[in-house]
Amino acid sequence: MKAPTLHDVAAEAGVSIKTVSRVVNGATTVDPELRTRVEEVVERLQYVPNTLARSLKAGTGDTIGVVIDTIADPFFASLTSAVEDVALEAGLGTVFGSTGFDSARERSQVSRMAMQRVRALILAPTAGGHEYLQQVRPALPVVLVDRAVADGSYDVVRVDDEGLAHQAVAHLTARGHRRIAFVGSDKRFITTRHRLDGYHRALAEVDTSADPELVRPGPTRDVDATEETLDLLALKEPPTAIFAANPRAAIGVAHALHTTSRPDVAFISFGDFPLARTLEPAVTFVDQDPSAIGAAAMERVLAHLDGTAGQTQDIIVPTRLVERGSGEIEVRR
Amino acid sequence: MKAPTLHDVAAEAGVSIKTVSRVVNGATTVDPELRTRVEEVVERLQYVPNTLARSLKAGTGDTIGVVIDTIADPFFASLTSAVEDVALEAGLGTVFGSTGFDSARERSQVSRMAMQRVRALILAPTAGGHEYLQQVRPALPVVLVDRAVADGSYDVVRVDDEGLAHQAVAHLTARGHRRIAFVGSDKRFITTRHRLDGYHRALAEVDTSADPELVRPGPTRDVDATEETLDLLALKEPPTAIFAANPRAAIGVAHALHTTSRPDVAFISFGDFPLARTLEPAVTFVDQDPSAIGAAAMERVLAHLDGTAGQTQDIIVPTRLVERGSGEIEVRR
DNA sequence: GTGAAAGCGCTAACAC
DNA sequence: GTGTTAGCGCTTTCAC
């Protein structure tokens, strides 16, 4: 039981294959009588046009590819959702693939998408090398999201990691904090390193250097961030404030702070998370705006497809620090 | 600057197009010398096989389609992530489309996927009619997730909404609660109605009928659930316990409960959410296990593709109630 | 072990 | 306004 083709419809309606094609594609130059006859047969045979064939003919597909760490991460889920919304308006579908933070898997996902002839690729690059991308590029516009790669020749849409981390930590130093801990998720990520740079710069501005004991860029799961935080609180000289470098880490930190009843520790998160506004005190955060990043990336893709992209761009999506209480706690005297 | 084809490689290597095809597809029956020559040219020309053409020839694509409310919902993000993991092992890619709860958009997403000749469809149906699905079905295995449609002839993978809601509410009545509020997200969803049924049954078992004032199935955003909760708490006879019918509503309820300092109100959520374990008291919940649903749905899809699917199945993924404190609060005397 | 030719479903020329 | 033809890139006979 195969799907009917243009040919089948044409035979059934007693017209040529091309006439059916015209009807299906809404051409106006078709005799009204033939048109209705064809439409009737299309309906009866349940004819569904085959995009594969169309795309093969056209030389390019009608989907755009999104390759990210994992769709289960709310940051990337929002980002991808925004990409889909913009893509859909342009009549493009969305395929996605997750890397699981593995650069070999990233390569295989990208390769699969290149074989599928996606129109363009939106990629959150892993920590690995990206020379291979040069090879797909001629055929395929690539827009990076969230982080750049060493080779600066790609379009990127991201936030100002260094600057925002600096702003957050300066927010804390302005309230007298000097022992400020840094809890991140994975030092291998360039974003974590940039946020760490901002952290150090803010401390340097108040003539302080970070106590290595307070710098924990490592955890990859919440529970680790919780453990790191518990460990920090148990130090001889514990931190008076904590900067969490991403929402995942922040959730772990928040858990530790609450289960040990330490609302006196100042706390700022890089990225919002559900219930951050509900905790006592509510969690001050730097907004990451994933959906703005996704929408901007997709707009950039459309520009490439239009041929209006011009020079390589490094787009910094504007964000802000939202004061909710936890970041405004003054240092204890 | 077009992508090179088998033909280009063949010409360059001085062999036939078929030999190149064999090499690319890893056939063993190729002269080693020719093989290396071809491989060298493939590398030099950056040849990328065209899946579109392969699929056209094969008559079917190599992706599976996932159509859900929105990928920004953590429930569906986890579900989709699990689908992708299983699909990838089977060598299949994942396309997704969101309905935005709109049944017209659902139809257009499904239609787009049918045109793309996805191998199978995993669908979380909207509230609208689904007669149209009958038409795609012959060509396309369909597995529903999270909720069924009126026509019971589709495979479904879901949890036991009625039974779990009953279990949650019975958990509350067992602790003396009789004034138990129901806060949902959208009455139009069949899942909400099933959960409401379970709610009513549990109350009936203790010879109580629900006070209509306490039943709020309507909110669609957190802020609404927050407002509904504040309104409930302000009643002359407020509820002593609240059952939130989904995580989105639960986040709203939790916010209201915490900002008004009402830890005395018992509370159970249908579905876990980040920080549910961190709040005071930690939130008791019924597990929804989205990733088990996604994995089971994809396994079912693979069975269809193997031709081993057999009868239509209604798969109920086992779940459990996790006691964390908020659901174990006894009624005040 | 290798190659020539046909055809997957469609659209874009180009006749009629 | 409508039909015929060629060919998109690939795989699959079936000869050699």
XYZ file of C-alpha atoms (C1' of nucleotides) in Angstrom:
698
model
C 0.000 0.000 0.000
C 2.107 2.831 -1.270
C 1.376 6.511 -1.024
C -0.228 7.876 -4.200
C 1.911 10.084 -6.407
C 1.234 12.928 -8.765
C 1.227 10.318 -11.455
C -1.558 8.334 -9.823
C -3.677 11.409 -9.375
C -3.094 12.448 -12.982
C -4.110 9.047 -14.306
C -7.206 8.966 -12.163
C -8.283 12.455 -13.138
C -7.431 11.962 -16.780
C -5.109 14.931 -16.950
C -1.375 15.329 -17.200
C 0.948 15.081 -14.255
C 1.902 18.701 -14.667
C -1.651 19.918 -14.312
C -1.906 18.122 -11.024
C 1.356 19.692 -9.962
C -0.044 23.098 -10.807
C -3.206 22.518 -8.838
C -1.327 21.218 -5.831
C 0.977 24.215 -5.879
C -1.881 26.639 -6.259
C -1.000 27.946 -9.709
C -3.679 30.274 -11.026
C -3.377 29.262 -14.648
C -5.553 26.189 -14.461
C -8.954 25.674 -15.984
C -11.460 25.848 -13.117
C -13.189 22.710 -14.250
C -9.994 20.671 -14.364
C -8.972 22.162 -11.062
C -12.061 20.907 -9.262
C -11.753 17.521 -10.905
C -8.147 17.221 -9.764
C -8.950 18.454 -6.292
C -11.648 15.864 -5.978
C -9.223 13.078 -6.890
C -6.517 14.449 -4.584
C -9.037 14.280 -1.775
C -10.259 10.822 -2.632
C -6.798 9.316 -3.018
C -5.447 11.072 0.068
C -2.630 12.415 -2.014
C 0.163 13.970 0.066
C 2.907 15.845 -1.795
C 6.375 14.445 -1.215
C 8.701 17.093 0.163
C 11.657 14.785 -0.244
C 11.220 14.792 -4.001
C 10.589 18.510 -4.093
C 13.698 19.149 -2.049
C 15.786 16.841 -4.152
C 14.708 18.758 -7.203
C 15.263 22.085 -5.522
C 18.676 21.000 -4.295
C 17.968 21.936 -0.701
C 15.649 20.914 2.097
C 13.056 22.892 3.949
C 14.166 22.347 7.508
C 16.683 24.000 9.712
C 18.860 22.017 12.091
C 19.380 22.798 15.757
C 22.205 21.058 17.592
C 22.418 21.660 21.318
C 23.651 20.064 24.534
C 20.300 18.525 25.391
C 16.721 19.547 24.835
C 16.008 18.560 28.437
C 17.876 21.677 29.584
C 15.263 24.437 30.024
C 17.657 27.009 28.599
C 17.930 25.137 25.310
C 14.286 24.132 25.337
C 13.277 27.815 25.392
C 15.898 28.693 22.838
C 14.763 25.930 20.494
C 11.141 26.865 20.963
C 11.883 30.408 19.838
C 13.814 29.101 16.843
C 10.859 26.965 15.854
C 8.423 29.872 16.079
C 10.489 32.041 13.762
C 11.279 29.143 11.424
C 7.638 28.212 11.103
C 6.730 31.696 9.983
C 9.275 31.295 7.236
C 7.752 27.947 6.298
C 10.663 25.940 7.625
C 10.546 22.891 9.850
C 12.912 22.162 12.700
C 15.092 19.123 13.243
C 17.123 18.900 16.372
C 19.872 16.779 17.780
C 21.559 16.765 21.130
C 25.275 16.421 21.687
C 25.183 15.227 25.264
C 28.270 17.469 25.668
C 30.186 15.001 23.531
C 32.072 16.482 20.614
C 32.075 13.226 18.649
C 28.313 13.093 18.954
C 28.157 16.720 17.896
C 30.048 15.888 14.735
C 27.792 12.989 13.945
C 24.673 15.088 14.501
C 25.984 17.830 12.254
C 26.944 15.300 9.648
C 23.500 13.732 9.749
C 21.974 17.151 9.210
C 24.312 17.931 6.355
C 23.203 14.692 4.717
C 19.594 15.706 5.248
C 20.418 18.949 3.494
C 19.056 21.204 6.191
C 18.972 24.782 5.001
C 21.039 26.059 7.890
C 22.478 25.004 11.189
C 22.091 26.539 14.627
C 24.718 25.077 16.900
C 25.720 25.329 20.531
C 29.273 24.061 20.128
C 30.768 21.586 22.584
C 34.175 22.013 24.128
C 35.912 20.013 21.390
C 37.645 21.193 18.231
C 35.565 22.585 15.411
C 37.826 22.494 12.397
C 35.398 20.040 10.839
C 32.800 22.795 10.652
C 34.814 24.536 7.973
C 33.938 21.689 5.684
C 30.185 21.929 5.998
C 30.168 25.651 5.954
C 30.395 26.386 2.255
C 27.149 24.486 1.749
C 25.457 25.440 4.947
C 25.050 28.703 6.870
C 26.078 28.128 10.490
C 25.008 30.319 13.391
C 26.429 29.537 16.799
C 24.426 30.131 19.947
C 25.404 30.603 23.572
C 29.110 30.281 22.892
C 31.699 30.838 20.239
C 34.462 28.556 19.007
C 38.152 29.299 18.880
C 37.963 30.187 15.210
C 36.155 33.511 15.343
C 34.815 33.406 11.817
C 31.289 32.265 12.681
C 28.173 34.214 13.460
C 27.442 33.951 17.151
C 24.447 34.960 19.228
C 25.059 35.026 22.942
C 25.046 37.097 26.073
C 28.025 38.959 27.488
C 29.155 36.259 29.877
C 32.178 38.072 31.191
C 30.392 41.382 31.582
C 27.313 39.946 33.251
C 29.304 37.865 35.680
C 31.302 40.972 36.458
C 28.118 42.930 37.024
C 26.732 40.264 39.350
C 29.878 39.984 41.420
C 30.329 43.752 41.532
C 26.753 43.903 42.818
C 27.960 41.762 45.710
C 31.221 43.580 46.372
C 29.256 46.851 46.461
C 27.416 45.385 49.434
C 30.622 44.726 51.254
C 31.180 41.110 50.288
C 34.744 39.985 49.720
C 34.555 36.264 50.340
C 32.450 35.408 47.331
C 32.251 31.850 46.099
C 31.955 30.832 42.458
C 29.931 27.692 41.766
C 29.811 26.651 38.126
C 28.939 23.613 36.117
C 31.879 22.728 33.985
C 35.165 24.475 33.600
C 35.651 23.085 30.114
C 32.920 25.291 28.763
C 34.073 28.538 27.414
C 31.062 30.263 28.943
C 32.053 29.093 32.394
C 35.549 30.405 31.815
C 34.223 33.768 30.672
C 31.994 34.016 33.719
C 34.961 33.130 35.847
C 36.926 35.927 34.195
C 34.179 38.387 35.075
C 34.208 37.133 38.613
C 37.939 37.674 38.948
C 37.779 41.098 37.373
C 35.083 42.279 39.770
C 37.106 41.078 42.708
C 40.267 42.686 41.386
C 38.446 45.997 41.204
C 38.095 45.977 44.949
C 41.687 44.885 45.382
C 40.776 41.369 46.322
C 41.998 38.189 44.768
C 39.788 35.140 44.801
C 40.521 32.559 47.443
C 41.065 29.380 45.375
C 39.133 27.510 48.038
C 36.009 29.458 47.073
C 36.200 28.734 43.362
C 34.249 25.636 42.358
C 33.760 25.703 38.602
C 33.358 21.959 38.364
C 29.939 20.434 39.167
C 27.863 19.044 36.343
C 24.708 17.964 38.172
C 22.614 19.822 40.784
C 23.484 17.426 43.486
C 27.138 18.261 43.007
C 26.449 21.947 43.307
C 24.570 21.178 46.503
C 27.542 19.265 47.842
C 29.990 21.945 46.813
C 27.868 24.503 48.618
C 27.623 22.440 51.782
C 31.366 22.047 51.640
C 31.826 25.797 51.176
C 29.602 26.563 54.154
C 31.633 24.224 56.315
C 34.920 26.004 55.637
C 36.789 27.652 58.450
C 36.251 30.944 56.681
C 33.046 30.384 54.718
C 31.886 32.690 51.920
C 29.433 35.459 52.738
C 28.078 35.392 49.203
C 27.766 32.899 46.362
C 27.642 33.447 42.625
C 26.169 30.517 40.711
C 27.366 30.500 37.123
C 24.231 28.875 35.673
C 20.693 27.882 36.662
C 21.525 24.224 37.156
C 24.212 25.085 39.642
C 21.946 27.730 41.164
C 19.240 25.184 41.912
C 21.797 23.085 43.738
C 23.096 26.070 45.665
C 19.580 27.181 46.583
C 18.800 23.739 47.855
C 21.861 23.704 50.084
C 21.232 27.194 51.374
C 17.635 26.410 52.271
C 18.054 23.010 53.798
C 20.758 24.415 56.065
C 18.747 27.575 56.778
C 21.331 30.055 55.636
C 19.261 32.914 54.231
C 22.005 35.241 55.411
C 24.314 34.179 52.594
C 23.977 36.542 49.638
C 23.294 34.760 46.363
C 23.083 35.648 42.700
C 22.291 33.239 39.884
C 23.365 33.478 36.274
C 20.010 32.660 34.697
C 16.512 32.512 36.158
C 14.856 29.279 37.286
C 11.337 28.285 38.366
C 10.503 29.315 41.911
C 13.541 31.579 42.154
C 11.062 34.325 42.978
C 9.353 32.166 45.606
C 12.287 31.312 47.818
C 13.031 33.350 50.933
C 14.805 35.531 50.098
C 13.846 35.526 46.418
C 16.848 34.909 44.198
C 18.503 37.820 42.419
C 19.591 36.792 38.947
C 21.152 37.863 35.718
C 18.700 37.222 32.916
C 19.898 34.928 30.106
C 16.862 35.332 27.871
C 17.162 32.084 25.918
C 14.218 32.856 23.726
C 15.724 36.151 22.600
C 18.891 34.255 21.697
C 16.932 31.657 19.720
C 14.877 34.247 17.872
C 17.937 36.344 17.033
C 19.815 33.278 15.813
C 16.957 32.279 13.558
C 16.651 35.827 12.207
C 20.320 35.634 11.419
C 19.773 32.354 9.610
C 17.032 33.954 7.532
C 19.388 36.749 6.628
C 21.888 34.169 5.387
C 19.219 32.473 3.312
C 18.207 35.822 1.836
C 21.810 36.568 1.064
C 21.609 39.715 3.156
C 23.818 38.440 5.953
C 26.908 40.471 5.126
C 29.825 40.330 7.508
C 30.214 37.810 10.289
C 28.459 39.106 13.379
C 28.945 38.559 17.077
C 25.523 39.434 18.442
C 25.305 40.150 22.133
C 21.731 39.889 23.351
C 21.061 42.571 25.958
C 20.188 41.321 29.410
C 19.788 42.729 32.859
C 20.265 42.001 36.523
C 16.990 41.515 38.361
C 17.089 42.372 42.047
C 14.877 40.140 44.113
C 16.473 40.165 47.530
C 19.096 37.457 47.784
C 21.686 39.529 45.977
C 21.069 42.649 48.039
C 22.026 41.160 51.386
C 24.758 43.248 53.001
C 27.776 41.531 54.434
C 27.583 40.680 58.156
C 29.831 42.754 60.303
C 29.169 26.192 -5.784
C 27.054 23.096 -5.546
C 27.609 20.114 -3.320
C 29.501 17.347 -5.111
C 27.520 14.249 -6.064
C 28.346 10.619 -6.511
C 28.749 11.452 -10.152
C 31.405 14.070 -9.481
C 33.343 11.711 -7.280
C 33.100 8.948 -9.853
C 34.377 11.189 -12.634
C 37.228 12.444 -10.512
C 38.274 8.981 -9.403
C 37.820 7.497 -12.850
C 35.430 4.803 -11.731
C 31.735 4.247 -12.142
C 29.132 5.936 -10.051
C 28.111 2.595 -8.630
C 31.553 1.838 -7.301
C 31.519 5.079 -5.404
C 28.107 4.220 -4.036
C 29.456 0.893 -2.847
C 32.415 2.484 -1.123
C 30.287 5.111 0.571
C 27.876 2.472 1.816
C 30.666 0.269 3.054
C 30.100 -2.650 0.706
C 32.807 -5.284 1.075
C 32.936 -6.294 -2.538
C 35.196 -3.540 -3.751
C 38.735 -3.780 -4.944
C 40.911 -2.390 -2.153
C 42.866 -0.264 -4.548
C 39.786 1.351 -6.036
C 38.373 1.771 -2.574
C 41.294 3.856 -1.354
C 41.293 5.884 -4.539
C 37.618 6.658 -4.107
C 37.982 7.431 -0.424
C 40.724 9.863 -1.217
C 38.528 11.716 -3.701
C 35.553 11.690 -1.327
C 37.737 13.356 1.238
C 39.171 15.884 -1.164
C 35.847 16.894 -2.658
C 34.094 16.991 0.731
C 31.483 14.665 -0.631
C 28.414 14.374 1.619
C 25.835 11.728 0.716
C 22.373 13.129 0.084
C 19.820 11.521 2.392
C 16.996 13.197 0.523
C 17.831 11.257 -2.614
C 18.345 8.053 -0.687
C 15.009 8.469 1.027
C 13.227 9.302 -2.183
C 14.545 6.115 -3.674
C 13.727 4.142 -0.564
C 10.256 5.616 -0.432
C 10.543 6.686 3.171
C 12.550 9.084 5.278
C 14.871 8.459 8.176
C 13.388 10.750 10.764
C 10.602 10.438 13.218
C 8.248 13.309 13.945
C 7.317 14.555 17.404
C 4.360 16.922 17.738
C 3.726 18.358 21.183
C 2.207 21.368 22.916
C 5.498 23.232 23.194
C 9.074 22.168 23.629
C 9.424 24.909 26.251
C 7.348 22.818 28.651
C 9.819 20.780 30.739
C 7.517 17.775 30.637
C 7.648 17.632 26.858
C 11.302 18.596 26.749
C 12.192 15.528 28.817
C 9.830 13.359 26.853
C 11.301 14.517 23.553
C 14.819 14.075 24.821
C 14.088 10.442 25.650
C 12.535 9.936 22.225
C 15.639 11.310 20.590
C 17.948 9.038 22.555
C 16.085 5.918 21.523
C 15.631 7.125 17.947
C 19.311 7.875 17.578
C 20.242 4.337 18.558
C 18.011 3.166 15.749
C 19.730 5.559 13.366
C 16.754 7.875 13.116
C 16.730 11.657 13.411
C 14.092 13.693 15.191
C 11.946 16.491 13.805
C 9.609 18.261 16.111
C 6.787 20.725 15.901
C 4.743 22.442 18.545
C 0.999 22.911 18.431
C 0.749 25.796 20.860
C -2.441 24.024 22.025
C -4.036 24.934 18.713
C -5.630 22.091 16.821
C -5.330 23.823 13.456
C -1.622 24.213 14.048
C -1.469 20.580 15.075
C -2.969 19.558 11.754
C -0.556 21.681 9.819
C 2.415 20.283 11.733
C 1.276 16.721 11.130
C 0.684 17.484 7.498
C 4.150 18.968 7.149
C 5.620 15.825 8.626
C 3.592 13.590 6.389
C 4.971 15.520 3.423
C 8.463 15.061 4.791
C 7.730 11.343 4.909
C 8.730 10.882 8.517
C 8.821 7.223 9.396
C 6.423 7.594 12.292
C 4.674 10.179 14.367
C 4.629 10.693 18.116
C 1.815 13.059 18.988
C 0.423 14.715 22.093
C -3.043 15.479 20.721
C -4.708 18.821 21.330
C -8.277 19.159 22.474
C -9.653 19.376 18.923
C -11.061 16.649 16.707
C -8.729 14.050 15.262
C -10.643 12.478 12.431
C -8.002 13.818 10.084
C -5.470 11.460 11.641
C -7.233 8.504 10.087
C -6.025 9.763 6.755
C -2.344 9.842 7.529
C -2.444 6.640 9.451
C -2.279 4.084 6.694
C 1.047 5.514 5.621
C 2.369 6.436 9.015
C 2.449 4.689 12.385
C 1.070 7.047 15.028
C 1.743 6.749 18.754
C -0.013 9.154 21.076
C 1.615 10.359 24.260
C 0.262 11.846 27.468
C -3.353 11.659 26.336
C -5.667 9.699 24.098
C -8.203 10.913 21.564
C -11.882 10.089 21.453
C -11.328 7.417 18.846
C -9.634 4.722 20.901
C -7.918 2.993 18.021
C -4.472 4.530 18.516
C -1.524 3.381 20.528
C -1.189 5.555 23.601
C 1.541 5.888 26.194
C 0.513 7.771 29.303
C 0.151 7.631 33.049
C -3.016 6.706 34.899
C -4.322 10.220 35.403
C -7.515 9.277 37.161
C -5.864 6.708 39.401
C -2.945 8.909 40.385
C -5.127 11.901 41.145
C -7.273 9.590 43.234
C -4.215 8.333 45.053
C -3.011 11.862 45.768
C -6.351 13.091 47.050
C -6.925 9.920 49.081
C -3.499 10.593 50.608
C -4.949 13.889 51.810
C -8.308 12.570 52.990
C -6.462 9.908 54.975
C -4.902 12.766 56.906
C -8.269 14.187 57.788
C -8.617 16.750 55.005
C -12.072 17.281 53.568
C -11.838 20.790 52.178
C -9.394 20.001 49.392
C -8.980 22.400 46.486
C -8.281 21.354 42.907
C -6.108 23.739 40.897
C -5.578 22.710 37.281
C -4.405 24.282 34.089
C -7.075 23.824 31.491
C -10.352 22.008 31.748
C -10.417 21.379 28.021
C -7.636 18.869 28.319
C -8.747 15.357 28.743
C -5.959 14.782 31.263
C -7.268 17.564 33.470
C -10.716 16.030 33.319
C -9.373 12.609 34.250
C -7.488 14.068 37.167
C -10.632 15.849 38.217
C -12.486 12.535 38.080
C -9.920 10.971 40.391
C -10.284 13.921 42.719
C -14.028 13.511 42.910
C -13.822 9.769 43.406
C -11.418 10.105 46.323
C -13.716 12.614 47.970
C -16.757 10.437 47.371
C -15.011 7.578 49.139
C -15.046 9.579 52.336
C -18.646 10.631 51.760
C -17.734 14.150 50.805
C -18.687 15.985 47.689
C -16.417 18.678 46.359
C -17.337 22.243 47.163
C -17.579 23.853 43.692
C -15.892 26.893 45.170
C -12.738 24.821 45.668
C -12.516 23.469 42.136
C -10.396 25.645 39.861
C -9.514 23.649 36.772
C -9.009 26.692 34.634
C -5.680 28.556 34.902
C -3.291 28.330 32.023
C -0.331 30.324 33.329
C 1.455 30.183 36.713
C 0.343 33.597 37.643
C -3.239 32.481 37.285
C -2.672 29.525 39.555
C -1.114 31.925 42.028
C -4.136 34.162 41.861
C -6.546 31.272 42.150
C -4.694 30.107 45.235
C -4.734 33.528 46.847
C -8.419 33.666 46.138
C -8.930 30.231 47.666
C -7.047 31.204 50.816
C -9.215 34.279 51.195
C -12.472 32.295 51.215
C -14.654 32.307 54.282
C -14.032 28.583 54.574
C -10.620 28.153 52.934
C -9.255 24.756 51.895
C -6.973 22.898 54.298
C -5.273 21.135 51.413
C -4.592 21.775 47.732
C -4.089 19.353 44.879
C -2.336 20.889 41.867
C -3.149 18.988 38.699
C 0.145 19.705 36.941
C 3.593 21.176 37.625
C 2.816 24.523 36.033
C -0.145 25.014 38.316
C 1.884 23.636 41.219
C 4.558 26.276 40.794
C 1.883 28.936 40.979
C 0.317 27.366 44.053
C 3.690 27.002 45.759
C 4.422 30.644 45.102
C 1.145 31.740 46.658
C 1.554 29.470 49.651
C 5.052 30.716 50.347
C 4.567 34.401 49.817
C 1.610 34.305 52.200
C 3.434 32.062 54.675
C 0.914 29.283 54.760
C 3.055 26.170 55.279
C 0.143 24.713 57.210
C -1.819 24.070 54.023
C -1.260 20.523 52.804
C -0.184 20.340 49.173
C 0.383 17.665 46.560
C 1.526 18.266 43.001
C 0.838 16.132 39.958
C 4.369 16.095 38.530
C 7.680 17.100 40.053
C 9.307 20.490 39.483
C 12.707 22.013 40.228
C 13.129 23.028 43.846
C 10.028 21.125 44.929
C 12.340 19.319 47.347
C 13.814 22.579 48.583
C 10.693 24.390 49.712
C 9.560 24.253 53.345
C 7.835 21.898 53.596
C 9.175 20.001 50.592
C 6.446 19.282 48.075
C 4.913 15.814 47.931
C 4.221 14.823 44.344
C 2.984 12.164 42.003
C 5.729 11.329 39.542
C 4.897 11.760 35.854
C 8.127 10.338 34.485
C 8.146 12.060 31.107
C 11.285 10.347 29.981
C 9.797 6.900 30.598
C 6.802 7.937 28.497
C 9.048 9.167 25.682
C 11.198 6.060 25.693
C 8.192 3.743 25.752
C 6.546 5.654 22.909
C 9.669 5.414 20.794
C 9.999 1.697 21.543
C 6.445 1.313 20.372
C 7.300 3.190 17.192
C 10.196 0.834 16.564
C 7.851 -2.119 17.017
C 5.589 -0.640 14.342
C 8.520 -0.208 12.001
C 9.585 -3.791 12.613
C 6.072 -4.950 11.951
C 5.942 -6.511 15.406
C 3.486 -4.039 16.857
C 0.443 -6.288 16.886
C -2.710 -5.019 18.531
C -3.306 -1.423 19.515
C -1.947 -0.836 22.993
C -2.800 1.552 25.773
C 0.417 1.638 27.752
C 0.215 2.966 31.283
C 3.643 3.936 32.561
C 3.955 3.065 36.235
C 4.509 5.967 38.582
C 4.488 6.569 42.267
C 3.656 9.091 44.946
C 6.728 10.571 46.599
C 6.213 11.783 50.153
C 8.275 14.820 50.954
C 6.323 16.560 53.681
C 3.763 18.916 52.215
C 1.326 16.101 51.506
C 1.638 14.572 54.950
C 0.373 17.570 56.901
C -2.564 16.544 59.088
C -5.675 18.661 59.076
C -5.839 21.329 61.798
C -8.403 20.637 64.482
C 34.334 -7.155 -8.995
C 32.369 -3.539 -11.919
C 29.344 -0.718 -14.969
C 25.069 0.859 -17.710
C 20.466 2.002 -17.393
C 16.115 2.669 -15.250
C 13.387 5.031 -12.041
C 12.049 6.999 -7.056
C 8.310 11.827 -7.142
C 8.729 16.042 -8.355
C 9.444 20.706 -10.963
C 11.230 23.657 -14.653
C 11.796 24.279 -19.437
C 9.807 24.279 -23.460
C 6.659 23.050 -26.825
C 1.737 22.679 -28.321
C -4.113 26.726 -20.645
C -1.988 22.153 -20.970
C 1.265 18.275 -21.908
C 5.993 16.322 -22.802
C 10.610 15.904 -21.521
C 14.607 15.955 -18.865
C 16.872 15.426 -14.743
C 17.607 16.385 -9.288
C 21.185 12.217 -6.533
C 20.752 8.020 -5.429
C 20.104 2.671 -5.408
C 18.869 -1.394 -7.703
C 18.480 -4.718 -11.194
C 21.085 -7.091 -14.454
C 24.575 -7.744 -17.675
C 29.643 -7.948 -18.278
